[in-house]
Each structure stands twice: as structure tokens, then as C-alpha cells.
PDB file of C-alpha atoms in Angstrom:
ATOM      1  CA  UNK T   5     -28.052  12.673  37.143  1.00 59.00           C
ATOM      2  CA  UNK T   6     -26.881   9.236  37.401  1.00 62.00           C
ATOM      3  CA  UNK T   7     -28.237   8.530  33.375  1.00 70.00           C
ATOM      4  CA  UNK T   8     -26.950  11.901  32.405  1.00 72.00           C
ATOM      5  CA  UNK T   9     -23.297  10.667  33.507  1.00 68.00           C
ATOM      6  CA  UNK T  10     -23.800   7.033  32.065  1.00 70.00           C
ATOM      7  CA  UNK T  11     -24.434   9.099  28.462  1.00 72.00           C
ATOM      8  CA  UNK T  12     -21.245  11.446  28.312  1.00 74.00           C
ATOM      9  CA  UNK T  13     -19.007   8.073  30.007  1.00 74.00           C
ATOM     10  CA  UNK T  14     -20.716   6.014  26.994  1.00 78.00           C
ATOM     11  CA  UNK T  15     -19.992   8.981  24.404  1.00 80.00           C
ATOM     12  CA  UNK T  16     -16.735   9.499  25.506  1.00 80.00           C
ATOM     13  CA  UNK T  17     -15.357   5.857  25.034  1.00 80.00           C
ATOM     14  CA  UNK T  18     -16.946   5.999  21.762  1.00 84.00           C
ATOM     15  CA  UNK T  19     -15.133   9.201  20.498  1.00 86.00           C
ATOM     16  CA  UNK T  20     -12.128   7.850  22.364  1.00 83.00           C
ATOM     17  CA  UNK T  21     -12.404   4.304  20.425  1.00 85.00           C
ATOM     18  CA  UNK T  22     -13.356   5.822  16.917  1.00 88.00           C
ATOM     19  CA  UNK T  23     -10.255   8.660  17.385  1.00 87.00           C
ATOM     20  CA  UNK T  24      -7.963   5.620  18.124  1.00 85.00           C
ATOM     21  CA  UNK T  25      -9.019   3.555  15.421  1.00 88.00           C
ATOM     22  CA  UNK T  26      -8.993   6.736  12.882  1.00 90.00           C
ATOM     23  CA  UNK T  27      -5.552   7.012  14.184  1.00 88.00           C
ATOM     24  CA  UNK T  28      -4.530   3.374  13.356  1.00 86.00           C
ATOM     25  CA  UNK T  29      -5.894   3.880  10.209  1.00 88.00           C
ATOM     26  CA  UNK T  30      -4.012   6.338   9.067  1.00 90.00           C
ATOM     27  CA  UNK T  31      -0.919   4.938  10.215  1.00 90.00           C
ATOM     28  CA  UNK T  32      -1.782   1.818   8.149  1.00 89.00           C
ATOM     29  CA  UNK T  33      -2.117   3.506   5.425  1.00 90.00           C
ATOM     30  CA  UNK T  34       0.747   5.079   5.656  1.00 91.00           C
ATOM     31  CA  UNK T  35       2.822   2.232   6.134  1.00 91.00           C
ATOM     32  CA  UNK T  36       1.235   0.866   2.661  1.00 92.00           C
ATOM     33  CA  UNK T  37       2.356   3.788   0.924  1.00 93.00           C
ATOM     34  CA  UNK T  38       5.503   3.562   1.709  1.00 93.00           C
ATOM     35  CA  UNK T  39       5.760  -0.358   1.111  1.00 94.00           C
ATOM     36  CA  UNK T  40       4.078   0.853  -2.404  1.00 94.00           C
ATOM     37  CA  UNK T  41       7.061   3.377  -3.005  1.00 95.00           C
ATOM     38  CA  UNK T  42       9.545   0.559  -2.442  1.00 96.00           C
ATOM     39  CA  UNK T  43       7.826  -1.849  -4.293  1.00 96.00           C
ATOM     40  CA  UNK T  44       7.883   0.653  -7.646  1.00 96.00           C
ATOM     41  CA  UNK T  45      11.576   1.415  -7.090  1.00 96.00           C
ATOM     42  CA  UNK T  46      12.246  -1.981  -7.168  1.00 97.00           C
ATOM     43  CA  UNK T  47      10.156  -2.295 -10.106  1.00 97.00           C
ATOM     44  CA  UNK T  48      12.323  -0.176 -12.190  1.00 96.00           C
ATOM     45  CA  UNK T  49      15.109  -1.945 -10.823  1.00 96.00           C
ATOM     46  CA  UNK T  50      13.910  -5.509 -11.999  1.00 96.00           C
ATOM     47  CA  UNK T  51      13.245  -4.300 -15.274  1.00 95.00           C
ATOM     48  CA  UNK T  52      16.544  -2.869 -15.668  1.00 93.00           C
ATOM     49  CA  UNK T  53      17.986  -6.271 -14.472  1.00 95.00           C
ATOM     50  CA  UNK T  54      15.842  -8.220 -17.021  1.00 94.00           C
ATOM     51  CA  UNK T  55      17.278  -6.188 -19.544  1.00 92.00           C
ATOM     52  CA  UNK T  56      21.023  -6.690 -18.380  1.00 91.00           C
ATOM     53  CA  UNK T  57      20.592 -10.186 -18.129  1.00 91.00           C
ATOM     54  CA  UNK T  58      18.683 -11.315 -21.247  1.00 89.00           C
ATOM     55  CA  UNK T  59      19.786  -8.509 -23.468  1.00 86.00           C
ATOM     56  CA  UNK T  60      23.053  -7.044 -21.923  1.00 74.00           C
ATOM     57  CA  UNK T  61      25.310  -4.565 -24.130  1.00 68.00           C
ATOM     58  CA  UNK T  62      23.288  -5.699 -27.914  1.00 64.00           C
ATOM     59  CA  UNK T  63      22.826  -2.978 -30.215  1.00 57.00           C
ATOM     60  CA  UNK T  64      19.489  -2.766 -32.646  1.00 55.00           C
ATOM     61  CA  UNK T  65      21.460  -1.656 -35.820  1.00 48.00           C
ATOM     62  CA  UNK T  66      18.428  -2.681 -37.498  1.00 51.00           C
ATOM     63  CA  UNK T  67      16.607   0.137 -35.808  1.00 52.00           C
ATOM     64  CA  UNK T  68      17.789   3.690 -35.430  1.00 58.00           C
ATOM     65  CA  UNK T  69      14.946   5.408 -33.043  1.00 53.00           C
ATOM     66  CA  UNK T  70      15.944   8.865 -33.926  1.00 55.00           C
ATOM     67  CA  UNK T  71      14.488   8.114 -37.235  1.00 60.00           C
ATOM     68  CA  UNK T  72      11.261   8.029 -35.928  1.00 56.00           C
ATOM     69  CA  UNK T  73       7.995  10.151 -36.954  1.00 66.00           C
ATOM     70  CA  UNK T  74       7.846  11.394 -33.665  1.00 68.00           C
ATOM     71  CA  UNK T  75      11.021  13.670 -32.974  1.00 69.00           C
ATOM     72  CA  UNK T  76       8.968  15.013 -29.490  1.00 78.00           C
ATOM     73  CA  UNK T  77       9.496  11.752 -27.966  1.00 78.00           C
ATOM     74  CA  UNK T  78      12.941  11.211 -26.453  1.00 80.00           C
ATOM     75  CA  UNK T  79      15.574   8.864 -28.273  1.00 79.00           C
ATOM     76  CA  UNK T  80      16.063   7.309 -24.613  1.00 83.00           C
ATOM     77  CA  UNK T  81      12.231   6.358 -24.604  1.00 84.00           C
ATOM     78  CA  UNK T  82      12.038   5.340 -28.177  1.00 85.00           C
ATOM     79  CA  UNK T  83      15.562   3.173 -27.165  1.00 85.00           C
ATOM     80  CA  UNK T  84      13.596   1.456 -23.661  1.00 89.00           C
ATOM     81  CA  UNK T  85      10.379   0.694 -26.327  1.00 90.00           C
ATOM     82  CA  UNK T  86      12.851  -1.311 -28.453  1.00 88.00           C
ATOM     83  CA  UNK T  87      14.569  -3.233 -25.356  1.00 90.00           C
ATOM     84  CA  UNK T  88      10.509  -4.116 -24.208  1.00 92.00           C
ATOM     85  CA  UNK T  89       9.513  -4.891 -27.783  1.00 91.00           C
ATOM     86  CA  UNK T  90      12.522  -7.289 -27.768  1.00 90.00           C
ATOM     87  CA  UNK T  91      12.140  -8.770 -24.065  1.00 92.00           C
ATOM     88  CA  UNK T  92       8.580  -9.667 -24.923  1.00 92.00           C
ATOM     89  CA  UNK T  93       9.425 -11.694 -28.170  1.00 90.00           C
ATOM     90  CA  UNK T  94      11.780 -13.478 -26.210  1.00 91.00           C
ATOM     91  CA  UNK T  95       9.104 -14.146 -23.396  1.00 93.00           C
ATOM     92  CA  UNK T  96       6.018 -13.558 -24.129  1.00 92.00           C
ATOM     93  CA  UNK T  97       4.530 -13.883 -20.662  1.00 93.00           C
ATOM     94  CA  UNK T  98       7.122 -11.831 -19.214  1.00 94.00           C
ATOM     95  CA  UNK T  99       7.856 -14.688 -16.577  1.00 95.00           C
ATOM     96  CA  UNK T 100      11.520 -13.648 -16.601  1.00 96.00           C
ATOM     97  CA  UNK T 101      10.615 -10.250 -15.289  1.00 96.00           C
ATOM     98  CA  UNK T 102       8.187 -11.858 -12.818  1.00 96.00           C
ATOM     99  CA  UNK T 103      10.593 -13.913 -11.595  1.00 96.00           C
ATOM    100  CA  UNK T 104      13.177 -11.444 -10.897  1.00 97.00           C
ATOM    101  CA  UNK T 105      10.597  -8.966  -9.440  1.00 97.00           C
ATOM    102  CA  UNK T 106       9.432 -11.306  -6.647  1.00 96.00           C
ATOM    103  CA  UNK T 107      12.756 -12.156  -5.917  1.00 96.00           C
ATOM    104  CA  UNK T 108      14.000  -8.553  -5.649  1.00 97.00           C
ATOM    105  CA  UNK T 109      11.109  -8.170  -3.178  1.00 96.00           C
ATOM    106  CA  UNK T 110      11.919 -10.659  -1.097  1.00 95.00           C
ATOM    107  CA  UNK T 111      15.287 -10.008  -0.865  1.00 96.00           C
ATOM    108  CA  UNK T 112      14.778  -6.430  -0.145  1.00 95.00           C
ATOM    109  CA  UNK T 113      12.437  -7.583   2.545  1.00 94.00           C
ATOM    110  CA  UNK T 114       9.275  -6.850   1.005  1.00 94.00           C
ATOM    111  CA  UNK T 115       6.513  -9.375   2.049  1.00 92.00           C
ATOM    112  CA  UNK T 116       3.992 -10.213  -0.500  1.00 91.00           C
ATOM    113  CA  UNK T 117       3.283 -11.556  -3.863  1.00 94.00           C
ATOM    114  CA  UNK T 118       4.165  -9.763  -7.191  1.00 96.00           C
ATOM    115  CA  UNK T 119       2.798  -9.995 -10.733  1.00 96.00           C
ATOM    116  CA  UNK T 120       3.585  -8.490 -14.009  1.00 97.00           C
ATOM    117  CA  UNK T 121       0.886  -6.935 -16.338  1.00 96.00           C
ATOM    118  CA  UNK T 122       2.420  -5.937 -19.866  1.00 96.00           C
ATOM    119  CA  UNK T 123       0.199  -4.901 -22.623  1.00 94.00           C
ATOM    120  CA  UNK T 124       1.052  -4.323 -26.296  1.00 91.00           C
ATOM    121  CA  UNK T 125      -1.058  -4.100 -29.377  1.00 85.00           C
ATOM    122  CA  UNK T 126      -4.253  -4.249 -27.748  1.00 85.00           C
ATOM    123  CA  UNK T 127      -3.064  -7.760 -25.492  1.00 91.00           C
ATOM    124  CA  UNK T 128      -2.510  -8.104 -22.140  1.00 93.00           C
ATOM    125  CA  UNK T 129      -0.696 -11.020 -20.137  1.00 93.00           C
ATOM    126  CA  UNK T 130      -0.507 -11.275 -16.403  1.00 94.00           C
ATOM    127  CA  UNK T 131       2.142 -13.570 -15.053  1.00 94.00           C
ATOM    128  CA  UNK T 132      -0.519 -13.940 -12.087  1.00 92.00           C
ATOM    129  CA  UNK T 133      -2.110 -17.309 -11.909  1.00 89.00           C
ATOM    130  CA  UNK T 134      -5.196 -16.071  -9.954  1.00 88.00           C
ATOM    131  CA  UNK T 135      -7.817 -14.299 -12.534  1.00 85.00           C
ATOM    132  CA  UNK T 136      -8.807 -12.036  -9.570  1.00 90.00           C
ATOM    133  CA  UNK T 137      -5.293 -11.374  -8.181  1.00 92.00           C
ATOM    134  CA  UNK T 138      -5.338  -7.364  -9.460  1.00 90.00           C
ATOM    135  CA  UNK T 139      -8.443  -6.545  -7.286  1.00 91.00           C
ATOM    136  CA  UNK T 140      -6.809  -8.108  -4.554  1.00 91.00           C
ATOM    137  CA  UNK T 141      -3.423  -6.287  -5.066  1.00 94.00           C
ATOM    138  CA  UNK T 142      -2.350  -2.551  -5.437  1.00 94.00           C
ATOM    139  CA  UNK T 143      -0.935  -1.064  -8.216  1.00 96.00           C
ATOM    140  CA  UNK T 144       2.339   0.128  -7.385  1.00 96.00           C
ATOM    141  CA  UNK T 145       3.728   1.504 -10.543  1.00 96.00           C
ATOM    142  CA  UNK T 146       2.300   1.770 -14.457  1.00 96.00           C
ATOM    143  CA  UNK T 147       5.455   2.330 -16.703  1.00 95.00           C
ATOM    144  CA  UNK T 148       4.366   3.169 -20.036  1.00 94.00           C
ATOM    145  CA  UNK T 149       7.108   3.291 -23.546  1.00 92.00           C
ATOM    146  CA  UNK T 150       6.051   4.780 -26.527  1.00 89.00           C
ATOM    147  CA  UNK T 151       7.728   4.645 -30.125  1.00 85.00           C
ATOM    148  CA  UNK T 152       5.359   7.152 -31.677  1.00 84.00           C
ATOM    149  CA  UNK T 153       1.846   8.546 -30.829  1.00 85.00           C
ATOM    150  CA  UNK T 154       0.179   5.918 -31.930  1.00 84.00           C
ATOM    151  CA  UNK T 155      -1.684   3.906 -29.151  1.00 85.00           C
ATOM    152  CA  UNK T 156      -1.442   0.717 -30.486  1.00 85.00           C
ATOM    153  CA  UNK T 157       2.573   0.777 -30.631  1.00 87.00           C
ATOM    154  CA  UNK T 158       2.336   1.369 -26.694  1.00 90.00           C
ATOM    155  CA  UNK T 159       4.184  -0.919 -24.314  1.00 94.00           C
ATOM    156  CA  UNK T 160       2.707  -1.057 -21.137  1.00 95.00           C
ATOM    157  CA  UNK T 161       4.424  -2.795 -17.898  1.00 96.00           C
ATOM    158  CA  UNK T 162       1.896  -2.685 -14.591  1.00 96.00           C
ATOM    159  CA  UNK T 163       3.736  -3.973 -11.336  1.00 96.00           C
ATOM    160  CA  UNK T 164       1.100  -5.343  -8.470  1.00 97.00           C
ATOM    161  CA  UNK T 165       1.844  -6.546  -5.721  1.00 97.00           C
ATOM    162  CA  UNK T 166      -0.587  -8.516  -2.746  1.00 95.00           C
ATOM    163  CA  UNK T 167       0.980  -7.402   0.822  1.00 95.00           C
ATOM    164  CA  UNK T 168      -0.316  -9.453   3.696  1.00 93.00           C
ATOM    165  CA  UNK T 169      -2.570  -7.225   6.507  1.00 90.00           C
ATOM    166  CA  UNK T 170      -0.231  -8.669   9.302  1.00 90.00           C
ATOM    167  CA  UNK T 171       2.995  -7.631   7.892  1.00 91.00           C
ATOM    168  CA  UNK T 172       1.813  -4.234   7.285  1.00 90.00           C
ATOM    169  CA  UNK T 173       0.477  -4.040  10.922  1.00 87.00           C
ATOM    170  CA  UNK T 174       3.545  -5.569  12.040  1.00 88.00           C
ATOM    171  CA  UNK T 175       5.576  -2.827   9.979  1.00 85.00           C
ATOM    172  CA  UNK T 176       2.981  -0.013  11.363  1.00 85.00           C
ATOM    173  CA  UNK T 177       5.059   1.280  14.746  1.00 83.00           C
ATOM    174  CA  UNK T 178       2.648   3.740  15.992  1.00 80.00           C
ATOM    175  CA  UNK T 179       0.009   0.602  16.181  1.00 80.00           C
ATOM    176  CA  UNK T 180       1.074  -0.448  20.012  1.00 84.00           C
ATOM    177  CA  UNK T 181       1.476   2.902  20.849  1.00 83.00           C
ATOM    178  CA  UNK T 182      -2.158   3.818  19.712  1.00 81.00           C
ATOM    179  CA  UNK T 183      -3.490   0.390  21.238  1.00 83.00           C
ATOM    180  CA  UNK T 184      -1.764   1.592  24.294  1.00 83.00           C
ATOM    181  CA  UNK T 185      -2.956   4.916  24.564  1.00 83.00           C
ATOM    182  CA  UNK T 186      -6.601   3.310  24.071  1.00 81.00           C
ATOM    183  CA  UNK T 187      -6.380   1.042  26.781  1.00 84.00           C
ATOM    184  CA  UNK T 188      -5.115   3.529  29.093  1.00 82.00           C
ATOM    185  CA  UNK T 189      -7.929   6.278  28.067  1.00 80.00           C
ATOM    186  CA  UNK T 190     -10.727   3.282  28.576  1.00 80.00           C
ATOM    187  CA  UNK T 191      -9.082   2.519  32.176  1.00 81.00           C
ATOM    188  CA  UNK T 192      -9.024   6.147  33.311  1.00 80.00           C
ATOM    189  CA  UNK T 193     -12.334   6.514  31.489  1.00 78.00           C
ATOM    190  CA  UNK T 194     -14.171   3.560  33.708  1.00 79.00           C
ATOM    191  CA  UNK T 195     -11.770   4.644  36.714  1.00 77.00           C
ATOM    192  CA  UNK T 196     -13.196   8.357  36.789  1.00 76.00           C
ATOM    193  CA  UNK T 197     -16.676   6.746  36.637  1.00 72.00           C
ATOM    194  CA  UNK T 198     -16.337   4.211  39.377  1.00 75.00           C
ATOM    195  CA  UNK T 199     -14.821   7.206  41.399  1.00 75.00           C
ATOM    196  CA  UNK T 200     -17.800   9.489  40.569  1.00 72.00           C
ATOM    197  CA  UNK T 201     -19.720   6.258  41.610  1.00 73.00           C
ATOM    198  CA  UNK T 202     -18.594   5.902  45.035  1.00 71.00           C
ATOM    199  CA  UNK T 203     -18.206   9.267  46.012  1.00 77.00           C
ATOM    200  CA  UNK T 204     -21.861   9.827  44.962  1.00 72.00           C
ATOM    201  CA  UNK T 205     -22.681   6.946  47.114  1.00 73.00           C
ATOM    202  CA  UNK T 206     -20.355   8.248  50.142  1.00 72.00           C
ATOM    203  CA  UNK T 207     -22.575  11.284  49.745  1.00 73.00           C
ATOM    204  CA  UNK T 208     -25.745   9.743  49.754  1.00 72.00           C
ATOM    205  CA  UNK T 209     -25.099   7.487  52.752  1.00 68.00           C
ATOM    206  CA  UNK T 210     -23.420  10.717  54.743  1.00 71.00           C
ATOM    207  CA  UNK T 211     -27.200  12.423  53.971  1.00 70.00           C
ATOM    208  CA  UNK T 212     -29.033   9.341  55.620  1.00 69.00           C
ATOM    209  CA  UNK T 213     -26.619   9.266  58.686  1.00 71.00           C
ATOM    210  CA  UNK T 214     -27.589  12.957  59.054  1.00 70.00           C
ATOM    211  CA  UNK T 215     -31.221  12.696  58.705  1.00 66.00           C
ATOM    212  CA  UNK T 216     -31.109   9.853  61.638  1.00 60.00           C
TER     213      UNK T 216
END
């Protein structure tokens, strides 16, 4: 009987721990997704800020996007493609966008290191000094600019951010409650087991006294 109770007690502890770990993981992932969504918004804002700062109200009279051979692609998208090509010509390594992106992340209280991956004409440049940065970070957004349907003419901006694990854990408000629930459950389980042992010993002692 004692071994069965011990087995049930151990099994209960495993179930409680597994559930708390699952709940903690879900809360952490949810917090990371929120951080990614905010970083994606910041990336779009940074792209606009770069355009305003380095191009401003410049009009490219030498190219009329509406004359493209791909009328089903909106004029706004074609115009955005022109601006991205112009920005990449002025700043091939996209250092300006990287600087603005990281500054905006800090300004809007997002801890983490951001990096820009820019692709055009089959070539990709990365603003991160760490060649393995993409593997350590998460993709927050991928923006594609088209002039036409030729894949060689695509301009692609990818924003990656490496969020510190400690910062994400600190931002996950559910973690302290999950830890409290886990500790409380463990203490109650241990208390229940010790109470059962105490009651069992008391009954055995009572039986021994009756025999004598």
C-alpha cells in the first residue's frame, strides 16, 4: 500500500511539473510573438523614416511607374520599389536602415539586437557582423517590393531581431503566477503525503496498543 501511495505521489508531482512547464512555455511563446509583432511594426516605421530622411519629397521624373508592363501591380508598390532601389544605390549595405531600426527598437522599449537582410538582383547583404545571426534571431517581417513579375527585379527587406531570453521572461507576467502555483501544488502534495504517513503510523500504533 505504501509503495502504491508513493507511486501516486511521484506521478502527481510529474503531472503538476509537466503542466506548469507547458503553461510557462505557452506564456513565453505568447510574449515572444507580441514582441515580434511590435518589432514588425517598428521595421515598417523605420523604412518610412529612412525614406523621409534620405529621400524626402524627391520625385523621380525619369521613371513613371504607371508605364510598367505589369499594370496589375499597383502604382504605390512600384513607387516603393523605386525608392528602395534608390536607397540601396546610395547605401548598398543598408547601414542607414539598420541604424534607424535599432534606434527605434530601443526608443520603443524593445530590448534586442536587430539586423537587416536586403536582397536584390540575386544578391543579399546583411548588416549583422555575426554570420550566424539569422540562426540566433527571429524573423519579424519580410517585405517584398515589385516592379514587375520578373523575380530578378525583386527588392526584399527582412528584419531579424535577437531578443534576450531574460528580457522575455521578465516581460512574461504569467511566469510568477505559474511558479507560485507550482510551488504551492508541490507543498500541498508533500503535506498530504506526510499527513497520510502520520495517520498510517498513528493507526498502526493504536492497533499495537490494542493487541497488548
